[in-house]
Amino acid sequence: RVLPVSDVMGVKAALPKYEIFFYNSVLCLAMFWAASWIFEVSSSNENRKTFKANVRPGWYYVGRKMDVADYEWMMWFSTFREHILFAVSGHVLFAKICSMLAPQYRSLVYMVYGFLAVWTSMGWTYVTLILSHCILLYSISLVKIRWLCFVTGLCTLATFKCEPFVSWQSGFVEGDFELRHILFYGGCGFTIMRCMSFALENCERKDGNYNILELLKYNFYLPFFYFGPIMTFDKFYIQVSKIRKEREIWNISMQGCIHLGVIIVVDILFHFMYILTIPTDLKLLKHLSDWALVGLAYFNLVYDWVKAAVMFGVINTVSRLDHLDPPKAPKCITMLYVFAETHFDRGINDWLCKYVYDHLGGKHDSVVEELIATLCTYGVTILWLGPCEVVLIWAFVNCFGLNFELWIAKLVSMEPFISFETAMSEATSRRIRGIFNAFNFWNIVLFNILALNSLDFAKLVAKRLLLKGFPITTIVVMFVTYCLIQVIKERERRQKLVKSKKKKKKKSSYASVIQVKVTTKLTDSRKQYLF
């Protein structure tokens, strides 16, 4: 019996089809309504003085100005598009030639090309700096003391976050070009995280040590070097020499086309909705409607997810051509309603979970262990992002939210709450959980626009949603959010049904194979007996 499907999120039973249809209809109407408000604000303030720096002439065929406030997006897909495409194309070309001629040396070619590309773009002194960090952490890893590797790695990472170490190390970069600052911090930061992964995996290895050449192959893999994502050493070490699966080229081509389509769609939307520039003008924000303000907060988070998915997706497409299975795209904010699944970089998330969160938290069912694990995890995250007021506030509220979920789960599993939930139907339980999840969803939104936008923007949204807009705006927004939560739960329920059916098929096929083998053996033994 497949149903009921139950988990800690309350995905227990199917709701009536007409109810799910109603939720979808309300959700679509609310999205279009909020988008229309943002479009109206963008159109009426296109020539505003405060918009001059970030709203510039766009595509000729669209005939409107374009929001260019996100430097990272413009750098990737407009300003330095040719440079990035040239470097990536060279990597793919050399990798393909090596795969055809000498596939056993493929990882070595990746390393040599990455090393030369970094040397060409940043200079030999920068390469020397990177090599010194690699040699330092490799030497520490030979001792095979886990905490020593961790402390050394964190101290090394801290040297890129505080003076006078930052200024001294930035002097190793030759030349004066626009990307110098980004490439310096990106290459150094990701190098430290990769070296820590290598050192910690070397501590876990019982028979001998990994060669330093393996570390250099891992670190100088060009698609991951400057911008990530981080792939832990154990996965990279296994996958770098594996053979590509059947029909993999077709899947890679489809993913590349999808990413290209998303880039075009986002650029077109930037001509009609200035979702990144509007939050920078506090005077304008105070005169916006409640729907426009709430929609801005939501669409900003959705855009940040799209940006992460596309940017990492482009890199991941290249790495899949190299037979790797890189970290997947982060889970969309539209599909999130618990802090336990909230992340915008799955590579960093996997790294933190593997070496900090899961290592200290165990099964994550103890309140004390969970508190220690989350505090240490967000401590490392603060160091990775760079300590400042906004990052500290963001880390505190998200750490609190993650622990608060566990506290509530513990409380609900006790009497009399467990008796109340057992007495009601599973559909009713799902609806009640959806109400609480709706409030949790907006906690996630408000806590994360702190880091993506500004503290003032987050305060303004919170005041308008909870104080000035109360009760009409609050009730309407929470009801729409409740509809969204039920749509998400329905999707999760169907995914679990599909997975359970697949598991049953695998078990039945496995059982039939065993039965055939047993029957064959019995038949053979009978033949031998008769002979």
PDB file of N, CA and C in Angstrom, residues 276-365:
ATOM      1  N   LEU A 276      15.695  44.963  -9.271  1.00  0.00           N
ATOM      2  CA  LEU A 276      16.951  45.143  -8.553  1.00  0.00           C
ATOM      3  C   LEU A 276      17.244  46.606  -8.256  1.00  0.00           C
ATOM      4  N   THR A 277      16.786  47.502  -9.109  1.00  0.00           N
ATOM      5  CA  THR A 277      17.044  48.926  -8.921  1.00  0.00           C
ATOM      6  C   THR A 277      16.050  49.572  -7.965  1.00  0.00           C
ATOM      7  N   ILE A 278      14.789  49.176  -8.031  1.00  0.00           N
ATOM      8  CA  ILE A 278      13.755  49.797  -7.187  1.00  0.00           C
ATOM      9  C   ILE A 278      14.071  49.673  -5.697  1.00  0.00           C
ATOM     10  N   PRO A 279      14.523  48.517  -5.180  1.00  0.00           N
ATOM     11  CA  PRO A 279      14.809  48.426  -3.733  1.00  0.00           C
ATOM     12  C   PRO A 279      15.932  49.343  -3.253  1.00  0.00           C
ATOM     13  N   THR A 280      16.730  49.899  -4.156  1.00  0.00           N
ATOM     14  CA  THR A 280      17.815  50.796  -3.737  1.00  0.00           C
ATOM     15  C   THR A 280      17.324  52.213  -3.469  1.00  0.00           C
ATOM     16  N   ASP A 281      16.091  52.528  -3.872  1.00  0.00           N
ATOM     17  CA  ASP A 281      15.527  53.870  -3.686  1.00  0.00           C
ATOM     18  C   ASP A 281      14.478  53.819  -2.576  1.00  0.00           C
ATOM     19  N   LEU A 282      14.889  54.170  -1.364  1.00  0.00           N
ATOM     20  CA  LEU A 282      13.980  54.067  -0.208  1.00  0.00           C
ATOM     21  C   LEU A 282      12.829  55.060  -0.292  1.00  0.00           C
ATOM     22  N   LYS A 283      13.065  56.228  -0.875  1.00  0.00           N
ATOM     23  CA  LYS A 283      11.983  57.219  -1.013  1.00  0.00           C
ATOM     24  C   LYS A 283      10.870  56.676  -1.887  1.00  0.00           C
ATOM     25  N   LEU A 284      11.253  56.021  -2.973  1.00  0.00           N
ATOM     26  CA  LEU A 284      10.251  55.436  -3.870  1.00  0.00           C
ATOM     27  C   LEU A 284       9.548  54.263  -3.200  1.00  0.00           C
ATOM     28  N   LEU A 285      10.276  53.461  -2.446  1.00  0.00           N
ATOM     29  CA  LEU A 285       9.694  52.288  -1.792  1.00  0.00           C
ATOM     30  C   LEU A 285       8.576  52.669  -0.826  1.00  0.00           C
ATOM     31  N   LYS A 286       8.726  53.807  -0.145  1.00  0.00           N
ATOM     32  CA  LYS A 286       7.723  54.224   0.840  1.00  0.00           C
ATOM     33  C   LYS A 286       6.396  54.586   0.196  1.00  0.00           C
ATOM     34  N   HIS A 287       6.409  54.897  -1.102  1.00  0.00           N
ATOM     35  CA  HIS A 287       5.176  55.268  -1.801  1.00  0.00           C
ATOM     36  C   HIS A 287       4.575  54.114  -2.594  1.00  0.00           C
ATOM     37  N   LEU A 288       5.213  52.961  -2.565  1.00  0.00           N
ATOM     38  CA  LEU A 288       4.693  51.812  -3.309  1.00  0.00           C
ATOM     39  C   LEU A 288       3.530  51.174  -2.567  1.00  0.00           C
ATOM     40  N   SER A 289       2.706  50.460  -3.322  1.00  0.00           N
ATOM     41  CA  SER A 289       1.599  49.716  -2.703  1.00  0.00           C
ATOM     42  C   SER A 289       2.142  48.490  -1.971  1.00  0.00           C
ATOM     43  N   ASP A 290       1.297  47.933  -1.122  1.00  0.00           N
ATOM     44  CA  ASP A 290       1.700  46.740  -0.365  1.00  0.00           C
ATOM     45  C   ASP A 290       2.028  45.576  -1.301  1.00  0.00           C
ATOM     46  N   TRP A 291       1.223  45.416  -2.359  1.00  0.00           N
ATOM     47  CA  TRP A 291       1.439  44.315  -3.293  1.00  0.00           C
ATOM     48  C   TRP A 291       2.751  44.465  -4.032  1.00  0.00           C
ATOM     49  N   ALA A 292       3.071  45.702  -4.429  1.00  0.00           N
ATOM     50  CA  ALA A 292       4.334  45.935  -5.139  1.00  0.00           C
ATOM     51  C   ALA A 292       5.523  45.646  -4.243  1.00  0.00           C
ATOM     52  N   LEU A 293       5.437  46.046  -2.977  1.00  0.00           N
ATOM     53  CA  LEU A 293       6.551  45.845  -2.042  1.00  0.00           C
ATOM     54  C   LEU A 293       6.749  44.366  -1.725  1.00  0.00           C
ATOM     55  N   VAL A 294       5.649  43.665  -1.442  1.00  0.00           N
ATOM     56  CA  VAL A 294       5.732  42.230  -1.161  1.00  0.00           C
ATOM     57  C   VAL A 294       6.213  41.471  -2.396  1.00  0.00           C
ATOM     58  N   GLY A 295       5.709  41.855  -3.570  1.00  0.00           N
ATOM     59  CA  GLY A 295       6.154  41.217  -4.796  1.00  0.00           C
ATOM     60  C   GLY A 295       7.634  41.431  -5.067  1.00  0.00           C
ATOM     61  N   LEU A 296       8.143  42.644  -4.768  1.00  0.00           N
ATOM     62  CA  LEU A 296       9.567  42.919  -4.927  1.00  0.00           C
ATOM     63  C   LEU A 296      10.417  42.000  -4.065  1.00  0.00           C
ATOM     64  N   ALA A 297      10.016  41.828  -2.799  1.00  0.00           N
ATOM     65  CA  ALA A 297      10.774  40.954  -1.895  1.00  0.00           C
ATOM     66  C   ALA A 297      10.796  39.523  -2.418  1.00  0.00           C
ATOM     67  N   TYR A 298       9.651  39.047  -2.870  1.00  0.00           N
ATOM     68  CA  TYR A 298       9.562  37.662  -3.360  1.00  0.00           C
ATOM     69  C   TYR A 298      10.346  37.482  -4.660  1.00  0.00           C
ATOM     70  N   PHE A 299      10.162  38.387  -5.618  1.00  0.00           N
ATOM     71  CA  PHE A 299      10.830  38.256  -6.912  1.00  0.00           C
ATOM     72  C   PHE A 299      12.344  38.432  -6.799  1.00  0.00           C
ATOM     73  N   ASN A 300      12.804  39.204  -5.821  1.00  0.00           N
ATOM     74  CA  ASN A 300      14.244  39.327  -5.612  1.00  0.00           C
ATOM     75  C   ASN A 300      14.859  37.999  -5.209  1.00  0.00           C
ATOM     76  N   LEU A 301      14.175  37.266  -4.334  1.00  0.00           N
ATOM     77  CA  LEU A 301      14.685  35.956  -3.933  1.00  0.00           C
ATOM     78  C   LEU A 301      14.606  34.956  -5.086  1.00  0.00           C
ATOM     79  N   VAL A 302      13.512  35.015  -5.849  1.00  0.00           N
ATOM     80  CA  VAL A 302      13.385  34.116  -7.000  1.00  0.00           C
ATOM     81  C   VAL A 302      14.484  34.395  -8.018  1.00  0.00           C
ATOM     82  N   TYR A 303      14.761  35.685  -8.251  1.00  0.00           N
ATOM     83  CA  TYR A 303      15.822  36.030  -9.204  1.00  0.00           C
ATOM     84  C   TYR A 303      17.178  35.546  -8.717  1.00  0.00           C
ATOM     85  N   ASP A 304      17.453  35.684  -7.428  1.00  0.00           N
ATOM     86  CA  ASP A 304      18.749  35.235  -6.920  1.00  0.00           C
ATOM     87  C   ASP A 304      18.907  33.733  -7.099  1.00  0.00           C
ATOM     88  N   TRP A 305      17.810  32.998  -6.930  1.00  0.00           N
ATOM     89  CA  TRP A 305      17.871  31.554  -7.189  1.00  0.00           C
ATOM     90  C   TRP A 305      18.131  31.283  -8.669  1.00  0.00           C
ATOM     91  N   VAL A 306      17.431  32.011  -9.551  1.00  0.00           N
ATOM     92  CA  VAL A 306      17.622  31.818 -10.992  1.00  0.00           C
ATOM     93  C   VAL A 306      19.067  32.120 -11.373  1.00  0.00           C
ATOM     94  N   LYS A 307      19.618  33.202 -10.817  1.00  0.00           N
ATOM     95  CA  LYS A 307      21.003  33.568 -11.113  1.00  0.00           C
ATOM     96  C   LYS A 307      21.962  32.466 -10.683  1.00  0.00           C
ATOM     97  N   ALA A 308      21.774  31.965  -9.460  1.00  0.00           N
ATOM     98  CA  ALA A 308      22.650  30.884  -8.982  1.00  0.00           C
ATOM     99  C   ALA A 308      22.488  29.640  -9.844  1.00  0.00           C
ATOM    100  N   ALA A 309      21.232  29.307 -10.188  1.00  0.00           N
ATOM    101  CA  ALA A 309      20.992  28.101 -10.990  1.00  0.00           C
ATOM    102  C   ALA A 309      21.614  28.219 -12.375  1.00  0.00           C
ATOM    103  N   VAL A 310      21.532  29.406 -12.992  1.00  0.00           N
ATOM    104  CA  VAL A 310      22.060  29.582 -14.345  1.00  0.00           C
ATOM    105  C   VAL A 310      23.577  29.643 -14.334  1.00  0.00           C
ATOM    106  N   MET A 311      24.148  30.448 -13.427  1.00  0.00           N
ATOM    107  CA  MET A 311      25.603  30.600 -13.395  1.00  0.00           C
ATOM    108  C   MET A 311      26.297  29.279 -13.068  1.00  0.00           C
ATOM    109  N   PHE A 312      25.820  28.611 -12.021  1.00  0.00           N
ATOM    110  CA  PHE A 312      26.380  27.300 -11.702  1.00  0.00           C
ATOM    111  C   PHE A 312      26.011  26.281 -12.774  1.00  0.00           C
ATOM    112  N   GLY A 313      24.832  26.472 -13.406  1.00  0.00           N
ATOM    113  CA  GLY A 313      24.420  25.545 -14.451  1.00  0.00           C
ATOM    114  C   GLY A 313      25.324  25.595 -15.666  1.00  0.00           C
ATOM    115  N   VAL A 314      25.776  26.800 -16.033  1.00  0.00           N
ATOM    116  CA  VAL A 314      26.698  26.935 -17.163  1.00  0.00           C
ATOM    117  C   VAL A 314      28.008  26.223 -16.854  1.00  0.00           C
ATOM    118  N   ILE A 315      28.533  26.449 -15.641  1.00  0.00           N
ATOM    119  CA  ILE A 315      29.773  25.777 -15.235  1.00  0.00           C
ATOM    120  C   ILE A 315      29.569  24.270 -15.154  1.00  0.00           C
ATOM    121  N   ASN A 316      28.434  23.862 -14.613  1.00  0.00           N
ATOM    122  CA  ASN A 316      28.156  22.436 -14.471  1.00  0.00           C
ATOM    123  C   ASN A 316      28.004  21.741 -15.826  1.00  0.00           C
ATOM    124  N   THR A 317      27.496  22.465 -16.816  1.00  0.00           N
ATOM    125  CA  THR A 317      27.387  21.889 -18.157  1.00  0.00           C
ATOM    126  C   THR A 317      28.762  21.552 -18.708  1.00  0.00           C
ATOM    127  N   VAL A 318      29.725  22.463 -18.483  1.00  0.00           N
ATOM    128  CA  VAL A 318      31.103  22.206 -18.926  1.00  0.00           C
ATOM    129  C   VAL A 318      31.698  21.032 -18.161  1.00  0.00           C
ATOM    130  N   SER A 319      31.481  20.993 -16.853  1.00  0.00           N
ATOM    131  CA  SER A 319      32.045  19.903 -16.038  1.00  0.00           C
ATOM    132  C   SER A 319      31.421  18.559 -16.381  1.00  0.00           C
ATOM    133  N   ARG A 320      30.162  18.557 -16.809  1.00  0.00           N
ATOM    134  CA  ARG A 320      29.538  17.296 -17.236  1.00  0.00           C
ATOM    135  C   ARG A 320      30.169  16.783 -18.523  1.00  0.00           C
ATOM    136  N   LEU A 321      30.617  17.697 -19.362  1.00  0.00           N
ATOM    137  CA  LEU A 321      31.360  17.271 -20.548  1.00  0.00           C
ATOM    138  C   LEU A 321      32.661  16.580 -20.157  1.00  0.00           C
ATOM    139  N   ASP A 322      33.174  16.920 -18.962  1.00  0.00           N
ATOM    140  CA  ASP A 322      34.397  16.299 -18.445  1.00  0.00           C
ATOM    141  C   ASP A 322      34.096  15.069 -17.588  1.00  0.00           C
ATOM    142  N   HIS A 323      32.885  14.530 -17.709  1.00  0.00           N
ATOM    143  CA  HIS A 323      32.491  13.274 -17.042  1.00  0.00           C
ATOM    144  C   HIS A 323      32.272  13.456 -15.537  1.00  0.00           C
ATOM    145  N   LEU A 324      32.103  14.684 -15.062  1.00  0.00           N
ATOM    146  CA  LEU A 324      31.861  14.924 -13.636  1.00  0.00           C
ATOM    147  C   LEU A 324      30.368  15.038 -13.373  1.00  0.00           C
ATOM    148  N   ASP A 325      30.001  14.821 -12.128  1.00  0.00           N
ATOM    149  CA  ASP A 325      28.622  14.996 -11.674  1.00  0.00           C
ATOM    150  C   ASP A 325      28.629  16.094 -10.613  1.00  0.00           C
ATOM    151  N   PRO A 326      28.583  17.373 -11.011  1.00  0.00           N
ATOM    152  CA  PRO A 326      28.758  18.491 -10.077  1.00  0.00           C
ATOM    153  C   PRO A 326      27.542  18.677  -9.177  1.00  0.00           C
ATOM    154  N   PRO A 327      27.659  19.552  -8.166  1.00  0.00           N
ATOM    155  CA  PRO A 327      26.497  19.825  -7.298  1.00  0.00           C
ATOM    156  C   PRO A 327      25.319  20.355  -8.098  1.00  0.00           C
ATOM    157  N   LYS A 328      24.138  19.926  -7.742  1.00  0.00           N
ATOM    158  CA  LYS A 328      22.933  20.339  -8.456  1.00  0.00           C
ATOM    159  C   LYS A 328      22.587  21.788  -8.136  1.00  0.00           C
ATOM    160  N   ALA A 329      21.646  22.333  -8.887  1.00  0.00           N
ATOM    161  CA  ALA A 329      21.193  23.703  -8.637  1.00  0.00           C
ATOM    162  C   ALA A 329      20.480  23.762  -7.293  1.00  0.00           C
ATOM    163  N   PRO A 330      20.513  24.912  -6.620  1.00  0.00           N
ATOM    164  CA  PRO A 330      19.823  25.027  -5.328  1.00  0.00           C
ATOM    165  C   PRO A 330      18.318  24.870  -5.491  1.00  0.00           C
ATOM    166  N   LYS A 331      17.654  24.532  -4.414  1.00  0.00           N
ATOM    167  CA  LYS A 331      16.202  24.393  -4.452  1.00  0.00           C
ATOM    168  C   LYS A 331      15.558  25.767  -4.533  1.00  0.00           C
ATOM    169  N   CYS A 332      14.597  25.914  -5.420  1.00  0.00           N
ATOM    170  CA  CYS A 332      13.978  27.210  -5.668  1.00  0.00           C
ATOM    171  C   CYS A 332      13.251  27.711  -4.427  1.00  0.00           C
ATOM    172  N   ILE A 333      13.308  29.032  -4.199  1.00  0.00           N
ATOM    173  CA  ILE A 333      12.649  29.636  -3.049  1.00  0.00           C
ATOM    174  C   ILE A 333      11.139  29.400  -3.104  1.00  0.00           C
ATOM    175  N   THR A 334      10.612  29.226  -4.322  1.00  0.00           N
ATOM    176  CA  THR A 334       9.183  28.943  -4.465  1.00  0.00           C
ATOM    177  C   THR A 334       8.821  27.587  -3.887  1.00  0.00           C
ATOM    178  N   MET A 335       9.794  26.687  -3.754  1.00  0.00           N
ATOM    179  CA  MET A 335       9.548  25.346  -3.237  1.00  0.00           C
ATOM    180  C   MET A 335      10.045  25.170  -1.801  1.00  0.00           C
ATOM    181  N   LEU A 336      10.325  26.275  -1.108  1.00  0.00           N
ATOM    182  CA  LEU A 336      10.868  26.195   0.250  1.00  0.00           C
ATOM    183  C   LEU A 336       9.857  26.699   1.271  1.00  0.00           C
ATOM    184  N   TYR A 337       9.751  25.999   2.377  1.00  0.00           N
ATOM    185  CA  TYR A 337       8.979  26.524   3.506  1.00  0.00           C
ATOM    186  C   TYR A 337       9.563  26.076   4.843  1.00  0.00           C
ATOM    187  N   VAL A 338      10.753  25.484   4.804  1.00  0.00           N
ATOM    188  CA  VAL A 338      11.453  25.121   6.039  1.00  0.00           C
ATOM    189  C   VAL A 338      12.903  25.591   5.926  1.00  0.00           C
ATOM    190  N   PHE A 339      13.478  26.017   7.041  1.00  0.00           N
ATOM    191  CA  PHE A 339      14.850  26.500   7.054  1.00  0.00           C
ATOM    192  C   PHE A 339      15.852  25.386   6.746  1.00  0.00           C
ATOM    193  N   ALA A 340      15.480  24.137   7.052  1.00  0.00           N
ATOM    194  CA  ALA A 340      16.412  23.024   6.869  1.00  0.00           C
ATOM    195  C   ALA A 340      16.801  22.824   5.412  1.00  0.00           C
ATOM    196  N   GLU A 341      15.996  23.330   4.460  1.00  0.00           N
ATOM    197  CA  GLU A 341      16.290  23.143   3.041  1.00  0.00           C
ATOM    198  C   GLU A 341      16.695  24.443   2.346  1.00  0.00           C
ATOM    199  N   THR A 342      16.890  25.511   3.116  1.00  0.00           N
ATOM    200  CA  THR A 342      17.183  26.806   2.524  1.00  0.00           C
ATOM    201  C   THR A 342      18.670  26.948   2.259  1.00  0.00           C
ATOM    202  N   HIS A 343      19.038  27.115   1.001  1.00  0.00           N
ATOM    203  CA  HIS A 343      20.411  27.402   0.607  1.00  0.00           C
ATOM    204  C   HIS A 343      20.408  27.933  -0.821  1.00  0.00           C
ATOM    205  N   PHE A 344      21.409  28.749  -1.152  1.00  0.00           N
ATOM    206  CA  PHE A 344      21.502  29.325  -2.491  1.00  0.00           C
ATOM    207  C   PHE A 344      22.733  28.826  -3.234  1.00  0.00           C
ATOM    208  N   ASP A 345      23.554  28.026  -2.570  1.00  0.00           N
ATOM    209  CA  ASP A 345      24.744  27.450  -3.204  1.00  0.00           C
ATOM    210  C   ASP A 345      24.872  26.030  -2.682  1.00  0.00           C
ATOM    211  N   ARG A 346      24.468  25.070  -3.492  1.00  0.00           N
ATOM    212  CA  ARG A 346      24.448  23.683  -3.023  1.00  0.00           C
ATOM    213  C   ARG A 346      25.855  23.147  -2.778  1.00  0.00           C
ATOM    214  N   GLY A 347      26.859  23.682  -3.501  1.00  0.00           N
ATOM    215  CA  GLY A 347      28.236  23.237  -3.278  1.00  0.00           C
ATOM    216  C   GLY A 347      28.725  23.587  -1.881  1.00  0.00           C
ATOM    217  N   ILE A 348      28.555  24.858  -1.485  1.00  0.00           N
ATOM    218  CA  ILE A 348      28.924  25.288  -0.128  1.00  0.00           C
ATOM    219  C   ILE A 348      28.074  24.557   0.902  1.00  0.00           C
ATOM    220  N   ASN A 349      26.787  24.385   0.587  1.00  0.00           N
ATOM    221  CA  ASN A 349      25.885  23.689   1.513  1.00  0.00           C
ATOM    222  C   ASN A 349      26.337  22.248   1.747  1.00  0.00           C
ATOM    223  N   ASP A 350      26.697  21.537   0.669  1.00  0.00           N
ATOM    224  CA  ASP A 350      27.175  20.158   0.813  1.00  0.00           C
ATOM    225  C   ASP A 350      28.484  20.108   1.598  1.00  0.00           C
ATOM    226  N   TRP A 351      29.360  21.073   1.356  1.00  0.00           N
ATOM    227  CA  TRP A 351      30.643  21.142   2.062  1.00  0.00           C
ATOM    228  C   TRP A 351      30.418  21.330   3.557  1.00  0.00           C
ATOM    229  N   LEU A 352      29.570  22.282   3.906  1.00  0.00           N
ATOM    230  CA  LEU A 352      29.294  22.571   5.327  1.00  0.00           C
ATOM    231  C   LEU A 352      28.591  21.395   6.003  1.00  0.00           C
ATOM    232  N   CYS A 353      27.654  20.780   5.295  1.00  0.00           N
ATOM    233  CA  CYS A 353      26.935  19.638   5.886  1.00  0.00           C
ATOM    234  C   CYS A 353      27.882  18.462   6.133  1.00  0.00           C
ATOM    235  N   LYS A 354      28.756  18.190   5.183  1.00  0.00           N
ATOM    236  CA  LYS A 354      29.636  17.028   5.282  1.00  0.00           C
ATOM    237  C   LYS A 354      30.677  17.182   6.388  1.00  0.00           C
ATOM    238  N   TYR A 355      31.295  18.367   6.468  1.00  0.00           N
ATOM    239  CA  TYR A 355      32.436  18.527   7.358  1.00  0.00           C
ATOM    240  C   TYR A 355      32.111  19.221   8.684  1.00  0.00           C
ATOM    241  N   VAL A 356      30.950  19.880   8.769  1.00  0.00           N
ATOM    242  CA  VAL A 356      30.624  20.602  10.006  1.00  0.00           C
ATOM    243  C   VAL A 356      29.272  20.159  10.561  1.00  0.00           C
ATOM    244  N   TYR A 357      28.206  20.429   9.816  1.00  0.00           N
ATOM    245  CA  TYR A 357      26.849  20.263  10.343  1.00  0.00           C
ATOM    246  C   TYR A 357      26.524  18.813  10.698  1.00  0.00           C
ATOM    247  N   ASP A 358      26.706  17.899   9.748  1.00  0.00           N
ATOM    248  CA  ASP A 358      26.413  16.485  10.020  1.00  0.00           C
ATOM    249  C   ASP A 358      27.447  15.858  10.951  1.00  0.00           C
ATOM    250  N   HIS A 359      28.675  16.336  10.867  1.00  0.00           N
ATOM    251  CA  HIS A 359      29.742  15.783  11.715  1.00  0.00           C
ATOM    252  C   HIS A 359      29.485  16.082  13.192  1.00  0.00           C
ATOM    253  N   LEU A 360      28.967  17.278  13.478  1.00  0.00           N
ATOM    254  CA  LEU A 360      28.712  17.667  14.878  1.00  0.00           C
ATOM    255  C   LEU A 360      27.281  17.365  15.309  1.00  0.00           C
ATOM    256  N   GLY A 361      26.332  17.416  14.365  1.00  0.00           N
ATOM    257  CA  GLY A 361      24.923  17.265  14.725  1.00  0.00           C
ATOM    258  C   GLY A 361      24.428  15.845  14.790  1.00  0.00           C
ATOM    259  N   GLY A 362      25.199  14.890  14.261  1.00  0.00           N
ATOM    260  CA  GLY A 362      24.772  13.490  14.297  1.00  0.00           C
ATOM    261  C   GLY A 362      23.477  13.282  13.528  1.00  0.00           C
ATOM    262  N   LYS A 363      22.463  12.753  14.197  1.00  0.00           N
ATOM    263  CA  LYS A 363      21.166  12.487  13.571  1.00  0.00           C
ATOM    264  C   LYS A 363      20.248  13.704  13.590  1.00  0.00           C
ATOM    265  N   HIS A 364      20.688  14.793  14.198  1.00  0.00           N
ATOM    266  CA  HIS A 364      19.943  16.057  14.269  1.00  0.00           C
ATOM    267  C   HIS A 364      18.622  15.902  15.024  1.00  0.00           C
ATOM    268  N   ASP A 365      18.621  15.064  16.045  1.00  0.00           N
ATOM    269  CA  ASP A 365      17.434  14.907  16.874  1.00  0.00           C
ATOM    270  C   ASP A 365      17.649  15.383  18.301  1.00  0.00           C
TER     271      ASP A 365
END
